[in-house]
mmCIF file of C-alpha atoms and ligand atoms in Angstrom:
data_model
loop_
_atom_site.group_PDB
_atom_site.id
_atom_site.type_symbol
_atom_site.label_atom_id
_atom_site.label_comp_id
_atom_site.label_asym_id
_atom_site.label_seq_id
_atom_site.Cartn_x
_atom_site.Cartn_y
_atom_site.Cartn_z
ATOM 1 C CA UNK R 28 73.430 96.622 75.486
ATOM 2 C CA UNK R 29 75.279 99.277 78.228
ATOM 3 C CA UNK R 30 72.608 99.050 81.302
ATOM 4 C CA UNK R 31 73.388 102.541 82.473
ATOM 5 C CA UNK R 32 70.997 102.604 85.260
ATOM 6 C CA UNK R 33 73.195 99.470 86.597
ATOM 7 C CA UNK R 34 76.579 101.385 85.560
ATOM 8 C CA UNK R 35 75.674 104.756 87.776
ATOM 9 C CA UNK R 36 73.996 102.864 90.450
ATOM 10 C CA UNK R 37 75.650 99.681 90.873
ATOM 11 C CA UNK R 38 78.189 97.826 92.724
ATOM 12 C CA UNK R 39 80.427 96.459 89.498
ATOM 13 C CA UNK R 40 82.095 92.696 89.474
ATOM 14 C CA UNK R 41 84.611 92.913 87.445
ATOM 15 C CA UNK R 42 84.382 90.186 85.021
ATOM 16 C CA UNK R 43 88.001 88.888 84.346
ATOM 17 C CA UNK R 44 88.830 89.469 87.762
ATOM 18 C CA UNK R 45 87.075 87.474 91.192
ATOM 19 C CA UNK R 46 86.430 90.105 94.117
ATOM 20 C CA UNK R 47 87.084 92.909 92.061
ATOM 21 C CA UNK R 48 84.334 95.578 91.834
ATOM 22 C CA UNK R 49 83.859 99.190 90.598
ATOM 23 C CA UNK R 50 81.633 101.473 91.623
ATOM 24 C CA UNK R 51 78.734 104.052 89.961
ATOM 25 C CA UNK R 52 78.176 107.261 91.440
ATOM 26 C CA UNK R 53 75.360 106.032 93.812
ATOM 27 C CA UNK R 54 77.359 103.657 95.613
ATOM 28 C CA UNK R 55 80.212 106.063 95.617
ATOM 29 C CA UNK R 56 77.793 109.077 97.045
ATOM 30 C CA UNK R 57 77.056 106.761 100.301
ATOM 31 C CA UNK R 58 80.611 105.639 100.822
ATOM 32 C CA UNK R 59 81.735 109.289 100.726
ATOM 33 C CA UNK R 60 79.414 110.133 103.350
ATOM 34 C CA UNK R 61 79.678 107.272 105.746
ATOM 35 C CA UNK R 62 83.846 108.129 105.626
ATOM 36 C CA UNK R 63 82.507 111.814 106.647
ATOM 37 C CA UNK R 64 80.665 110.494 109.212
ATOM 38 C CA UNK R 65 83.387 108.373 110.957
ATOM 39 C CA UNK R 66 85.984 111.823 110.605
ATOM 40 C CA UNK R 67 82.915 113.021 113.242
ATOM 41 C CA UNK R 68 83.674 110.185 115.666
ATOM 42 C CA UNK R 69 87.190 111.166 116.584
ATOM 43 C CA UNK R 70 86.944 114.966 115.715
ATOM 44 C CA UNK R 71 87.073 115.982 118.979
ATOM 45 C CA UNK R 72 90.427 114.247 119.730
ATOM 46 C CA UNK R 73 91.901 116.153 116.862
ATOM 47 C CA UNK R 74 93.665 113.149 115.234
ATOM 48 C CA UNK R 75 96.936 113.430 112.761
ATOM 49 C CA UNK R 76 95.087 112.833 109.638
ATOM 50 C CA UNK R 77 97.728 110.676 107.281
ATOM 51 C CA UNK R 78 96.656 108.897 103.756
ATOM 52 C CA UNK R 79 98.984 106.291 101.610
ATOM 53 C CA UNK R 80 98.855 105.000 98.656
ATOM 54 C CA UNK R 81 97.796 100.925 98.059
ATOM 55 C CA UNK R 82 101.161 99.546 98.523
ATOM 56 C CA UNK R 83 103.933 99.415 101.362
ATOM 57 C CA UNK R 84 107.637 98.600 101.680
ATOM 58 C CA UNK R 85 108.235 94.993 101.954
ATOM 59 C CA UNK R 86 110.335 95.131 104.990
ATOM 60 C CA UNK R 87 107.429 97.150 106.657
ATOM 61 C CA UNK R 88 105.173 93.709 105.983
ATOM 62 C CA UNK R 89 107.906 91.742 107.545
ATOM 63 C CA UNK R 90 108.730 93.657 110.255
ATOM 64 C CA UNK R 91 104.575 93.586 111.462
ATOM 65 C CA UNK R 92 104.759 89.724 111.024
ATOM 66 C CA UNK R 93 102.388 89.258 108.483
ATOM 67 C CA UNK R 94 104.408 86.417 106.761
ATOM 68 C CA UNK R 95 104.222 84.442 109.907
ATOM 69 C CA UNK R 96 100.268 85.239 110.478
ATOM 70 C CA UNK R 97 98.190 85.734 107.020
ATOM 71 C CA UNK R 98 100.868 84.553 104.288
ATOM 72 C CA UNK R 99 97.897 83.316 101.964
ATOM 73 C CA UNK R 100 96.358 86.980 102.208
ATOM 74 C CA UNK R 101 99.995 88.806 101.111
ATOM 75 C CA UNK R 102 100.491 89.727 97.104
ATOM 76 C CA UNK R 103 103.852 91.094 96.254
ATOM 77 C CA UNK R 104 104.536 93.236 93.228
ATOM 78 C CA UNK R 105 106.512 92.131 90.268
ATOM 79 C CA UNK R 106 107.844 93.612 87.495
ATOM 80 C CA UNK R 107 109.933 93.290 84.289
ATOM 81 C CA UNK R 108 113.252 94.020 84.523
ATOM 82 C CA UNK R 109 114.444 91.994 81.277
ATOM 83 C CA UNK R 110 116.213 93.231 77.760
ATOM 84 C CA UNK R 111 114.550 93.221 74.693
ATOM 85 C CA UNK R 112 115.107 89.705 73.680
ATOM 86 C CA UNK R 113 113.526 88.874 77.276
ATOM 87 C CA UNK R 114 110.827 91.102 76.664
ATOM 88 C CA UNK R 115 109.685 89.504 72.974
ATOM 89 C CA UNK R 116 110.112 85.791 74.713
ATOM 90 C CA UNK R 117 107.446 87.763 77.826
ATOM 91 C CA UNK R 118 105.018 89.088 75.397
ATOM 92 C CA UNK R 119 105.029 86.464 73.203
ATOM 93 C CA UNK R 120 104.364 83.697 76.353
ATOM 94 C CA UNK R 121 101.645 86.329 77.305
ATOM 95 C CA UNK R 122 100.074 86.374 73.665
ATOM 96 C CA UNK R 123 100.161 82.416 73.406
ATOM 97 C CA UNK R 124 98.248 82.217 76.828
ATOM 98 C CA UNK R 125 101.356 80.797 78.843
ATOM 99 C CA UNK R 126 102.511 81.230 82.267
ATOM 100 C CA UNK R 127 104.812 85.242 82.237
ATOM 101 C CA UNK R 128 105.300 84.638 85.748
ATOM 102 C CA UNK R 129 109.205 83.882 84.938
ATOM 103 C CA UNK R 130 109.740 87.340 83.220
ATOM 104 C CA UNK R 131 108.916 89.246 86.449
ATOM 105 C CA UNK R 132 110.627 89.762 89.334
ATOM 106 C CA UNK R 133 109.946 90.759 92.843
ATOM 107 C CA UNK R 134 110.181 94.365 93.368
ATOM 108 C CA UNK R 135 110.493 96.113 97.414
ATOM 109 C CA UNK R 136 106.706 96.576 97.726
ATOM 110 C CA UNK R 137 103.750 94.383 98.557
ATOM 111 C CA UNK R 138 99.685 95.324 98.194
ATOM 112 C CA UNK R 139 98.816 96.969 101.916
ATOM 113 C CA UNK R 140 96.672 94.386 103.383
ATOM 114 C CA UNK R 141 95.691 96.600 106.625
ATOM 115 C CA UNK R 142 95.803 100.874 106.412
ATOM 116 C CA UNK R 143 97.628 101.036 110.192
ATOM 117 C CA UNK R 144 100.650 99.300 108.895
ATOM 118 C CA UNK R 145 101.817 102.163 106.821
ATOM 119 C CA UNK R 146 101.707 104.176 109.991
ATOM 120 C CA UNK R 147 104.132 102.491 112.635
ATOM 121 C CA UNK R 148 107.379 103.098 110.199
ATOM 122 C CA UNK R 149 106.572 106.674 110.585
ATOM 123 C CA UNK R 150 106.001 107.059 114.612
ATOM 124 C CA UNK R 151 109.359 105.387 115.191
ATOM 125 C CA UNK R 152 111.305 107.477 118.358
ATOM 126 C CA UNK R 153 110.010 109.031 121.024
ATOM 127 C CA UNK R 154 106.132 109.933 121.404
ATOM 128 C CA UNK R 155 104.458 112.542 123.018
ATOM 129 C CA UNK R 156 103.460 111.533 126.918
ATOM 130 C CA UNK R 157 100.038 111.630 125.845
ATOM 131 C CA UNK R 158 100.880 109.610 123.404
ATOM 132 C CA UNK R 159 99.352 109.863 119.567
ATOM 133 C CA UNK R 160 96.285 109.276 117.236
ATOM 134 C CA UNK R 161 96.296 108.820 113.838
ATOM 135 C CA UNK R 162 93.750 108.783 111.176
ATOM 136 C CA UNK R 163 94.478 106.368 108.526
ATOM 137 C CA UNK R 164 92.423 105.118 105.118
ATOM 138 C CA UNK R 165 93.992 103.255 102.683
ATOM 139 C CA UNK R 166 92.598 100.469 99.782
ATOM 140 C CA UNK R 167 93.687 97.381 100.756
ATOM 141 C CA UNK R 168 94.482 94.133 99.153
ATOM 142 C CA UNK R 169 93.885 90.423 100.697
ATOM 143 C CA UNK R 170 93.886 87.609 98.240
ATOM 144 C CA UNK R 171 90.894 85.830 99.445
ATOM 145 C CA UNK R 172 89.025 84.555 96.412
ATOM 146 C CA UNK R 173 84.941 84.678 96.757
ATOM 147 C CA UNK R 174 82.311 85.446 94.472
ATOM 148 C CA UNK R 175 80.324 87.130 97.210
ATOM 149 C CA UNK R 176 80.994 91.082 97.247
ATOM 150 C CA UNK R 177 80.862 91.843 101.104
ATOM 151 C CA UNK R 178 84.343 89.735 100.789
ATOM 152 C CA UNK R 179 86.456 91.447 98.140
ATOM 153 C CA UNK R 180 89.842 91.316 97.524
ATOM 154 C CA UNK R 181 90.738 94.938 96.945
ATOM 155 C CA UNK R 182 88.868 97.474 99.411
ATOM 156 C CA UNK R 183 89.194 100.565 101.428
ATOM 157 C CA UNK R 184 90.341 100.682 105.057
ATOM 158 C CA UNK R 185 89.867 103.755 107.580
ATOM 159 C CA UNK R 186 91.042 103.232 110.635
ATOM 160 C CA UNK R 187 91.644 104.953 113.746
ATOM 161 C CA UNK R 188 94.980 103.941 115.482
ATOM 162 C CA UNK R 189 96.236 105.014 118.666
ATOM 163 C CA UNK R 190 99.283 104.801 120.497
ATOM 164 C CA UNK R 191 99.688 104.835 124.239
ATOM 165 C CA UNK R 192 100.487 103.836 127.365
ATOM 166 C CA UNK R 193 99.186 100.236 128.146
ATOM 167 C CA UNK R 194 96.182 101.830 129.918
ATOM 168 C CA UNK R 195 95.374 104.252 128.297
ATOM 169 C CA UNK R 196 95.102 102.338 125.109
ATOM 170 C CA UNK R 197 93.082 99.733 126.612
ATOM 171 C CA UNK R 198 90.689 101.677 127.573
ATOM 172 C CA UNK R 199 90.041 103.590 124.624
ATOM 173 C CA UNK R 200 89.770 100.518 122.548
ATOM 174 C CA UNK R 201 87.088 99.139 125.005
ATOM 175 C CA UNK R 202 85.510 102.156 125.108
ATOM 176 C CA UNK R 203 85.138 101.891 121.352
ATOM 177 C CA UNK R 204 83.371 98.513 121.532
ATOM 178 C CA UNK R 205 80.391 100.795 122.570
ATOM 179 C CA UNK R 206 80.483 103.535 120.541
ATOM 180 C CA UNK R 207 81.048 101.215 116.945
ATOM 181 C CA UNK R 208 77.649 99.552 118.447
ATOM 182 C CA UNK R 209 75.944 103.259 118.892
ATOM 183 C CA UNK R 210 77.494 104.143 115.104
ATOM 184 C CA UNK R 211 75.637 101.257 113.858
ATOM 185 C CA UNK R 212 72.718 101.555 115.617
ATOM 186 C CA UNK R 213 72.385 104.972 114.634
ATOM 187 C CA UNK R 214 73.138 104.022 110.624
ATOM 188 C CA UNK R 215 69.883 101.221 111.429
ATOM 189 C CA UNK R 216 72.613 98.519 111.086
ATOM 190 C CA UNK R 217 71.510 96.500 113.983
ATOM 191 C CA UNK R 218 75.180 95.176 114.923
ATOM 192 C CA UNK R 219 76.548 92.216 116.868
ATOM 193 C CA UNK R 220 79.755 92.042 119.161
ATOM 194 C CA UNK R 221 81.816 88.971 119.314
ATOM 195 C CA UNK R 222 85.709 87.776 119.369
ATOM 196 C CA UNK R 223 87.145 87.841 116.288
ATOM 197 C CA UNK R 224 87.293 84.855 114.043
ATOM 198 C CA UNK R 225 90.486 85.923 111.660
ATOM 199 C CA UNK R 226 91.558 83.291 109.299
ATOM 200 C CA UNK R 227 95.244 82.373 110.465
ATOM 201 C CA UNK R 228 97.436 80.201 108.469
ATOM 202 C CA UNK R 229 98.638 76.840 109.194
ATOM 203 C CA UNK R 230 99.220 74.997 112.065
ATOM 204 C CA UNK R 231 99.510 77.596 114.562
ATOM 205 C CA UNK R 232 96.414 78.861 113.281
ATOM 206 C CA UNK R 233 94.217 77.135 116.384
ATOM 207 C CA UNK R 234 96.873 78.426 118.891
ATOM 208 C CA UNK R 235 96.893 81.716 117.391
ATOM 209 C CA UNK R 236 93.309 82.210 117.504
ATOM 210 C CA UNK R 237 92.754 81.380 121.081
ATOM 211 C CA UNK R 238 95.704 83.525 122.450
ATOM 212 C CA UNK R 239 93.948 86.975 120.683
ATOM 213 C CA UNK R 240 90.475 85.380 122.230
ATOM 214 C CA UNK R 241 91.907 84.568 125.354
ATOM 215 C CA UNK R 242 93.975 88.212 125.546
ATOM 216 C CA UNK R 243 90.843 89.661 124.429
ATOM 217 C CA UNK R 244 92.715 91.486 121.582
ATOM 218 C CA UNK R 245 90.265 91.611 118.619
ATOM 219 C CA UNK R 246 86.329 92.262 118.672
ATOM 220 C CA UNK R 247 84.084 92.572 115.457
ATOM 221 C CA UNK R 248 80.809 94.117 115.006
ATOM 222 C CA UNK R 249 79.029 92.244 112.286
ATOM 223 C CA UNK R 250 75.904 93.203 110.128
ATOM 224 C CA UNK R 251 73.697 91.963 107.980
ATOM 225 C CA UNK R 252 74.972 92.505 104.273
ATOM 226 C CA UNK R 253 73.192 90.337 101.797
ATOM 227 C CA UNK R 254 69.824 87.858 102.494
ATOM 228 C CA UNK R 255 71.160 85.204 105.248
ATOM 229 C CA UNK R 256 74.099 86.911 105.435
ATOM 230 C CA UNK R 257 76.010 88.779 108.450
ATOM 231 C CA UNK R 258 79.948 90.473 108.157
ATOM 232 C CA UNK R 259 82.173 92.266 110.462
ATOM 233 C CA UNK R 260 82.082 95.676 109.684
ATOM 234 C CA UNK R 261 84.188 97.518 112.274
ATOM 235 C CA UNK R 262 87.275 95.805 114.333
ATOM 236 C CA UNK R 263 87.904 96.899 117.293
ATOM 237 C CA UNK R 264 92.001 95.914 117.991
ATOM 238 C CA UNK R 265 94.516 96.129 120.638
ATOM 239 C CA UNK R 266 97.980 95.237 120.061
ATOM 240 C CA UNK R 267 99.915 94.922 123.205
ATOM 241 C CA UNK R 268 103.414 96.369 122.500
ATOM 242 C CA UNK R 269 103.370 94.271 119.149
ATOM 243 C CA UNK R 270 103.903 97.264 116.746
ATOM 244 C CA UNK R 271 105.636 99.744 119.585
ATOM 245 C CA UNK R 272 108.210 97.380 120.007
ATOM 246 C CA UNK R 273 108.738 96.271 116.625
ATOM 247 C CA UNK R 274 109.283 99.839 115.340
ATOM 248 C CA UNK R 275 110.967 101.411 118.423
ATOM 249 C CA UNK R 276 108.019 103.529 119.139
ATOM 250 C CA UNK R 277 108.956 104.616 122.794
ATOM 251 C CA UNK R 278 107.174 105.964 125.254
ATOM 252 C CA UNK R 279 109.102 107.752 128.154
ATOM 253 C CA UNK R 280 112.839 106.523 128.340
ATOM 254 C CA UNK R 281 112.692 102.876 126.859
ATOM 255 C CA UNK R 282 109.504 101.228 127.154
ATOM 256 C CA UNK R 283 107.842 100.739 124.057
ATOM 257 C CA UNK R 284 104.531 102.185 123.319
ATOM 258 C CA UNK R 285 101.182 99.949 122.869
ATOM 259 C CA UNK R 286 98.626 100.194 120.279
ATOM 260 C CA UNK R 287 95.276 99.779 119.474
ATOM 261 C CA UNK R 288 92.963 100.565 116.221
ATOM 262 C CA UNK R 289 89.536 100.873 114.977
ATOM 263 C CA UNK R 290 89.147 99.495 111.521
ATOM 264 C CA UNK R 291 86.123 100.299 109.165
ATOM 265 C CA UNK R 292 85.588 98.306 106.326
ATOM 266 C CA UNK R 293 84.275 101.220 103.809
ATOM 267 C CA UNK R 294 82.864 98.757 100.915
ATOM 268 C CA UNK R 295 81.187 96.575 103.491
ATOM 269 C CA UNK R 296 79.391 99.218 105.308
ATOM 270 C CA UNK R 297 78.193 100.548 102.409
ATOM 271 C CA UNK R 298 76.819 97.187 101.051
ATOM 272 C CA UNK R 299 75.343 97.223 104.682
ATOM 273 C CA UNK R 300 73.421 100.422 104.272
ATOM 274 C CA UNK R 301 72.140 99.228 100.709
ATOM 275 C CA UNK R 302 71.137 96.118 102.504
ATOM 276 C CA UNK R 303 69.139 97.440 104.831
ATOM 277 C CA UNK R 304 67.156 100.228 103.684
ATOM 278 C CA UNK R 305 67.021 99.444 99.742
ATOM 279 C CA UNK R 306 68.458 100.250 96.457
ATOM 280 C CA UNK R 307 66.411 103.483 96.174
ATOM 281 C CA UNK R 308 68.316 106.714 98.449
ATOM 282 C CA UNK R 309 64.701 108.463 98.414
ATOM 283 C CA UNK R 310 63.418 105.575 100.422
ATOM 284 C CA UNK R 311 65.957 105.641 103.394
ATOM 285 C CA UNK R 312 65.584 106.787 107.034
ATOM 286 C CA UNK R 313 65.748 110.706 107.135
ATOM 287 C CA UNK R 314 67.745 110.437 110.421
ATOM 288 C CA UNK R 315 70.382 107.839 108.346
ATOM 289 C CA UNK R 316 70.732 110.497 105.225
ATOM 290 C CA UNK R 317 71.273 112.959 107.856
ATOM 291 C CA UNK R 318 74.284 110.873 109.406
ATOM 292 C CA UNK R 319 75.586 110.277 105.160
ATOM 293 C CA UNK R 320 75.277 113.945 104.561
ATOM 294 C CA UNK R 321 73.434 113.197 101.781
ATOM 295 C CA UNK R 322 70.704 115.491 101.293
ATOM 296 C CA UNK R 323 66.611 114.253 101.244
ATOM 297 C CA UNK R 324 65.864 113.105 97.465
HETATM 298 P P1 AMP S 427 90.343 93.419 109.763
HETATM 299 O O1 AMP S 427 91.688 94.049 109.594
HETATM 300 O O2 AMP S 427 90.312 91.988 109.261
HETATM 301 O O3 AMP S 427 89.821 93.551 111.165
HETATM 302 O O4 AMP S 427 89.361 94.203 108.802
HETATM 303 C C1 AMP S 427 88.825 95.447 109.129
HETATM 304 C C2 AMP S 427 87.547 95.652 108.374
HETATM 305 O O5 AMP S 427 87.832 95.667 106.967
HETATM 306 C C3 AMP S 427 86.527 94.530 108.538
HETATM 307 O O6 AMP S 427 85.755 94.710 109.710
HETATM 308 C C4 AMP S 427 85.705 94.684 107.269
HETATM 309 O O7 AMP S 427 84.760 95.722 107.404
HETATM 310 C C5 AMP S 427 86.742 95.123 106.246
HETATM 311 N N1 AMP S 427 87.192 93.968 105.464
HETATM 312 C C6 AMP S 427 88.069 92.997 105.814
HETATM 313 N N2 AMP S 427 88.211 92.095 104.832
HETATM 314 C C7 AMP S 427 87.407 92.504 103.829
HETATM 315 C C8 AMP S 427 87.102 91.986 102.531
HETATM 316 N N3 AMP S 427 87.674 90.867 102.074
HETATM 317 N N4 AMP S 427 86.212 92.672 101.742
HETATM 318 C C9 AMP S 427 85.638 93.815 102.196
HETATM 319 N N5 AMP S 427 85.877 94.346 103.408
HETATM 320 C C10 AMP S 427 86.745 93.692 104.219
HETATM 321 ZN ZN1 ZN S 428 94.781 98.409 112.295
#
C-alpha cells in the first residue's frame, strides 16, 4: 500500500533508476531554506544572481576540459532523428528489451556536471576592474553509480564563483575556508577541512591529484551524513587562470582573469541536517530552524 507518511517526508530512490531520488515536501522545506540561508552569505557583496537549466552546450564541456579530467562522470544527450521505418525498427528493439542505443544520435548538449560552467561562456570580454561575482545553482548530473544517497547522480549545485585578479581571488577563496567551517558549525554540522580527493580518470589521475594538492587548489568540508559515514559538503575552489583564459575573460588589457568558486552540494547538506538532528523538524535546534527559516513546529 502508498506509505504517505514516507511519500511527504521522505528522501525517494527511485526504483528503476540507481542514484536517482525524489523528494516529499519535508525534505524539500529544509533544502529551500538552507539555499536561503547561503543567498545570506554573499548578500552583502551584491552578487549577479544567474540560474540555467540542467544541460550545457557541448563545446562549453570541452572547452573547460572535462573530457580530459572526469570523462566517466560526462552523459551526453541523444535523440532520434530517424524516419518512420527507423522509428518502428527503435520502438520495436525498445519493446523486445534490446539495445535502442543505435537509433539515437548525439545532439550539441551534455547533462551540466558542475553549475559554474554555464557561467564562463557568458563573462567572455572585458570585466569590470573589480572584477565579478556570480551566483549560480543548477541540478547537476555525474554518472557515478552508488546505492548510497549522499552520492547521487542527479543533484543541485549553488555555487558562488568569482572572478578576479590573481589576488584578489585567492584571498577570497581562503577566506571562505573559514566561513564554510562557521556555516556548518552554526547548522550543528560539525565539519572537517582537508584537500580534496576528486576522482580523476586514468593514468594521469595520480599526477593530477597531487598538482591541485600541491597548488592548494581544492579544499572540502565534509560531514557526517549517514551512521559511519562523512561527505564533502561545500568545495572551496580556485582555478588559476584555467577558465579566464579558456573563455577570454580579460582583466585590464590582455591578461586573463582568475577564478575561484564555492560549491554547495544542496541534497547532501540536507541529508546532513536530517542526519544530525533527526527525522522529526519539531525536535531540531531552535537556533538551526532559525538559520532554515523554517518556523518552530
Ligand atoms: P565538487 O564540484 O565535486 O566540488 O562538488 C561540489 C559539491 O557538490 C560537493 O561538496 C557535494 O556537496 C556536492 N556533490 C558532489 N557530488 C555529489 C553527488 N554525487 N551527490 C550529491 N552531492 C554531490
Ligand atoms: Zn565551480
Amino acid at each position: 500500500m502508498l506509505d504517505q507518511t514516507h511519500l511527504r517526508n521522505g528522501l525517494l530512490r527511485d526504483p528503476e533508476a540507481v542514484g536517482v531520488y525524489g523528494r516529499g515536501a519535508t525534505f524539500d522545506r529544509v533544502l529551500t531554506g538552507l539555499n536561503a540561508a547561503i543567498t545570506g552569505l554573499e548578500a552583502a557583496a551584491q552578487p549577479v544572481m544567474l540560474r540555467f537549466p540542467p544541460v550545457l552546450g557541448r563545446r562549453t564541456i570541452e572547452r573547460c576540459g572535462y573530457l580530459h579530467t572526469f570523462p566517466h562522470l560526462l552523459a551526453t544527450a541523444y535523440s532520434f532523428e530517424g524516419n518512420s521505418r527507423a522509428h518502428a525498427e527503435f520502438v520495436e528493439a525498445a519493446e523486445s528489451g534490446n539495445d535502442w542505443s543505435p537509433f539515437q544520435r548525439m545532439t550539441d548538449v551534455v547533462l551540466t556536471p558542475a553549475a559554474c560552467y554555464a557561467v564562463y561562456p557568458h563573462l567572455s570580454g572585458a570585466l569590470p576592474e573589480a572584477g565579478v561575482m556570480v551566483d549560480v545553482e543548477s541540478w547537476c548530473f555525474r554518472q557515478e553509480l552508488s546505492s548510497t544517497p549522499e552520492r547521487m547522480r542527479a543533484f543541485r549545485m549553488r555555487e558562488f564563483v568569482r572572478l578576479g585578479k590573481p589576488d584578489e581571488v585567492r584571498s577570497w577563496r581562503d577566506a571562505w575556508l573559514e566561513r564554510a567551517q562557521e556555516f556548518l558549525n552554526s547548522l550543528g554540522l560539525a565539519p572537517s577541512l582537508a584537500p580534496a580527493n576528486d576522482p580523476f580518470f586514468g593514468d594521469s589521475a595520480a599526477f593530477l591529484k597531487a598538482s591541485q594538492q600541491e597548488q592548494e587548489l581544492k579544499f572540502e568540508l565534509s560531514v557526517g551524513v549517514l551512521d559511519g559515514v562523512r561527505a564533502a559538503t561545500i568545495s572551496c575552489n580556485y582555478h588559476l587562470d584555467h577558465f579566464g583564459s579558456m573563455f577570454d575573460i580579460r582583466l585590464g588589457a590582455d591578461s586573463a582573469a582568475h577564478s575561484g568558486c564555492v560549491a554547495f552540494g544542496l541534497e547532501r547538506l540536507t541529508l546532513a541536517l536530517f542526519f544530525a538532528h533527526g527525522q522529526n523538524l519539531s525536535t531540531w535546534p531552535a537556533a538551526v530552524l532559525d538559520l532554515l527559516q523554517l518556523a518552530h513546529a
